Amino acid sequence: MTTPGLRERKKQRMYQDVSDIAIRMFMEKGFDAVSVAEVAAAAGISKPTLFRYFPAKEDLVLHRIADHQDEAARVVVEAEDVPIRALRRHFLDGLARCDPVTGLNEHPNVLAFHSLLYGTPALVARVYGYQEQAEDTLAEALGGGLDARLAAGQIVAVRRILAMENWRRIADGERVEDVRADAVAAAERAFGLLAAGLPHFSQDETETETG
């Protein structure tokens, strides 16, 4: 992997700093109550400069989860196992370490961010577009074609539904340790259903031949 140069690192740092400032302001006052101009002023940059980094206001928030957009595709590409098994193991590992993406995390900042993300209509709409792109990259990693697109849609939906169920329970006041066993069981069941319904992506050639 190539190490980013100084200019690229400074650019990445700018993205992170401005996004963090914006999210903090949105969580304090509400997404609609804070203008882009106010975010730019708080970040010490001009409004045109901010828009060069973030074309839309919603991008200030979505930047925090941008690294996860291609996560499923990366898991498939880098795994030495068939896709469904690799993705199942990756999700279960995420639950074990309380990765916020799995919804199984009770840190106040994580809960506040999720409340902002899923409680703001404009952001919810953008999340759906984000998920469509995640499906596209996963479908490509799965080999492309209609079967791959159908599989990618189901996989992305399963990951989203599992995470949302975990987040809702914790947001309602349950503790992580009270939710964990159910979260693991639900993930095992969900990925089991995926494996049964998508044998082309859940079995290697030997298993397919013997099955």
C-alpha positions as a printed Julia matrix, in Angstrom:
211×3 Matrix{Float64}:
   0.0     0.0     0.0
   1.34    3.42   -0.97
   1.77    5.88    1.89
  -0.07    9.17    1.19
   2.16   12.17    0.57
   2.17   15.29    2.71
  -0.3    17.13    0.5
  -2.74   14.21    0.53
  -2.41   13.83    4.3
  -3.14   17.53    4.79
  -6.17   17.22    2.53
  -7.46   14.21    4.45
  -6.9    16.04    7.72
  -8.88   19.01    6.43
 -11.79   16.74    5.5
 -11.73   15.15    8.95
 -11.44   18.4    10.89
 -14.24   20.19    9.03
 -16.52   17.16    9.22
 -15.9    16.8    12.97
 -16.68   20.48   13.56
 -19.87   20.27   11.49
 -21.11   17.1    13.19
 -20.5    18.58   16.62
 -22.53   21.68   15.68
 -25.31   19.59   14.12
 -25.58   17.38   17.2
 -25.74   20.43   19.48
 -28.25   22.52   17.49
 -29.81   20.25   14.87
 -28.88   19.7    11.24
 -31.38   22.2     9.83
 -30.56   24.87   12.43
 -26.9    25.19   11.38
 -25.97   26.8     8.07
 -23.02   25.88    5.89
 -21.73   29.43    6.4
 -21.69   28.88   10.17
 -19.75   25.64    9.75
 -17.23   27.36    7.47
 -16.76   30.18    9.97
 -16.25   27.73   12.84
 -13.71   25.81   10.76
 -11.86   29.01    9.83
 -12.36   28.62    6.08
 -14.48   30.35    3.47
 -17.81   28.98    2.3
 -16.49   28.41   -1.27
 -13.54   26.48    0.17
 -15.86   24.31    2.23
 -17.92   23.5    -0.85
 -14.77   22.42   -2.67
 -14.32   19.75   -0.03
 -18.0    18.98    0.58
 -20.29   19.64   -2.4
 -23.44   19.27   -0.25
 -24.23   19.97    3.38
 -25.11   16.31    3.93
 -21.59   15.3     2.86
 -20.26   16.92    6.04
 -21.99   14.15    8.0
 -21.63   11.25    5.55
 -17.87   11.76    5.49
 -17.65   10.05    8.88
 -18.91    6.77    7.43
 -17.44    7.15    3.95
 -14.68    4.63    4.66
 -17.34    1.97    5.22
 -19.03    2.46    1.86
 -16.77   -0.05    0.11
 -16.17   -2.17    3.22
 -18.14   -5.23    2.08
 -16.45   -5.14   -1.31
 -13.0    -4.94    0.33
 -13.82   -7.91    2.55
 -14.77   -9.99   -0.49
 -11.73   -8.96   -2.52
  -9.22   -9.53    0.28
 -10.71  -12.71    1.75
  -9.32  -16.18    1.2
 -12.8   -17.62    1.67
 -16.08  -17.56   -0.23
 -17.94  -14.22    0.01
 -20.81  -15.05    2.37
 -18.55  -16.81    4.89
 -16.04  -13.96    4.75
 -18.76  -11.34    5.27
 -20.35  -13.33    8.08
 -17.01  -13.6     9.9
 -16.33   -9.9     9.35
 -19.7    -8.88   10.82
 -19.31  -11.18   13.81
 -15.82   -9.79   14.42
 -17.36   -6.31   14.33
 -19.9    -7.3    16.97
 -17.11   -8.68   19.15
 -15.25   -5.36   19.13
 -18.41   -3.22   19.29
 -17.76   -1.61   15.93
 -20.25    1.29   15.63
 -21.11    0.14   12.1
 -22.77   -2.97   13.6
 -24.99   -0.82   15.82
 -23.66   -2.6    18.9
 -22.05    0.38   20.61
 -23.33    2.43   23.53
 -20.82    5.29   23.57
 -22.78    8.55   23.9
 -21.07   10.12   20.87
 -21.91    7.1    18.71
 -25.55    7.14   19.82
 -25.76   10.89   19.21
 -24.28   10.5    15.72
 -26.72    7.74   14.81
 -29.62    9.83   16.13
 -28.47   12.69   13.93
 -28.01   10.44   10.92
 -31.29    8.53   11.14
 -33.35   11.35   12.64
 -32.74   13.84    9.84
 -34.79   13.25    6.66
 -32.21   14.84    4.36
 -29.49   12.59    5.76
 -31.67    9.47    5.6
 -32.23   10.15    1.9
 -28.49   10.43    1.34
 -27.86    7.22    3.28
 -30.02    5.35    0.78
 -27.88    6.68   -2.05
 -24.8     5.7    -0.08
 -26.16    2.17    0.24
 -26.83    1.96   -3.5
 -23.19    2.76   -4.14
 -22.17    0.13   -1.6
 -24.29   -2.38   -3.54
 -22.63   -1.38   -6.82
 -19.09   -1.85   -5.51
 -20.0    -5.12   -3.82
 -21.65   -6.43   -6.99
 -18.47   -5.67   -8.9
 -16.4    -7.49   -6.29
 -18.74  -10.47   -6.62
 -18.03  -10.66  -10.33
 -20.66   -8.44  -11.86
 -23.82   -9.4   -13.68
 -27.41   -9.79  -12.51
 -26.71  -12.57   -9.99
 -24.0   -10.46   -8.36
 -26.26   -7.4    -8.19
 -29.08   -9.41   -6.64
 -26.69  -10.91   -4.09
 -25.16   -7.52   -3.28
 -28.59   -6.01   -2.65
 -29.47   -8.77   -0.2
 -26.12   -8.62    1.6
 -26.2    -4.84    2.04
 -29.79   -5.04    3.27
 -28.94   -7.74    5.83
 -26.01   -5.76    7.21
 -28.15   -2.62    7.46
 -31.11   -4.33    9.13
 -28.92   -6.11   11.68
 -27.15   -2.87   12.58
 -30.39   -0.87   12.81
 -31.96   -3.46   15.13
 -28.95   -3.31   17.44
 -28.88    0.48   17.42
 -32.62    0.8    18.12
 -32.41   -1.48   21.15
 -29.43    0.37   22.6
 -30.98    3.76   21.81
 -34.04    2.58   23.78
 -31.85    2.06   26.84
 -30.63   -1.54   26.68
 -26.99   -2.21   27.45
 -24.56   -3.69   24.95
 -24.04   -6.79   27.08
 -27.81   -7.35   27.2
 -28.08   -7.12   23.42
 -24.9    -8.92   22.37
 -26.15  -12.53   22.49
 -29.27  -11.68   20.47
 -27.17   -9.68   18.01
 -24.83  -12.6    17.42
 -27.72  -15.04   17.05
 -29.5   -12.73   14.61
 -26.34  -12.34   12.55
 -25.78  -16.09   12.45
 -29.36  -16.65   11.33
 -29.29  -13.87    8.73
 -26.05  -14.99    7.15
 -27.28  -18.58    7.27
 -30.29  -17.54    5.23
 -28.03  -15.7     2.8
 -25.84  -18.78    2.43
 -28.87  -20.99    1.76
 -30.32  -18.59   -0.78
 -27.06  -17.67   -2.5
 -25.15  -20.96   -2.86
 -23.04  -19.58   -5.72
 -21.5   -17.09   -3.27
 -21.41  -19.3    -0.18
 -19.76  -22.49   -1.39
 -16.41  -23.16   -2.97
 -16.06  -25.34   -6.05
 -15.44  -28.52   -4.02
 -18.56  -28.0    -1.93
 -20.61  -27.25   -5.05
 -19.43  -30.44   -6.76
 -20.08  -32.65   -3.72
 -23.37  -30.93   -2.92
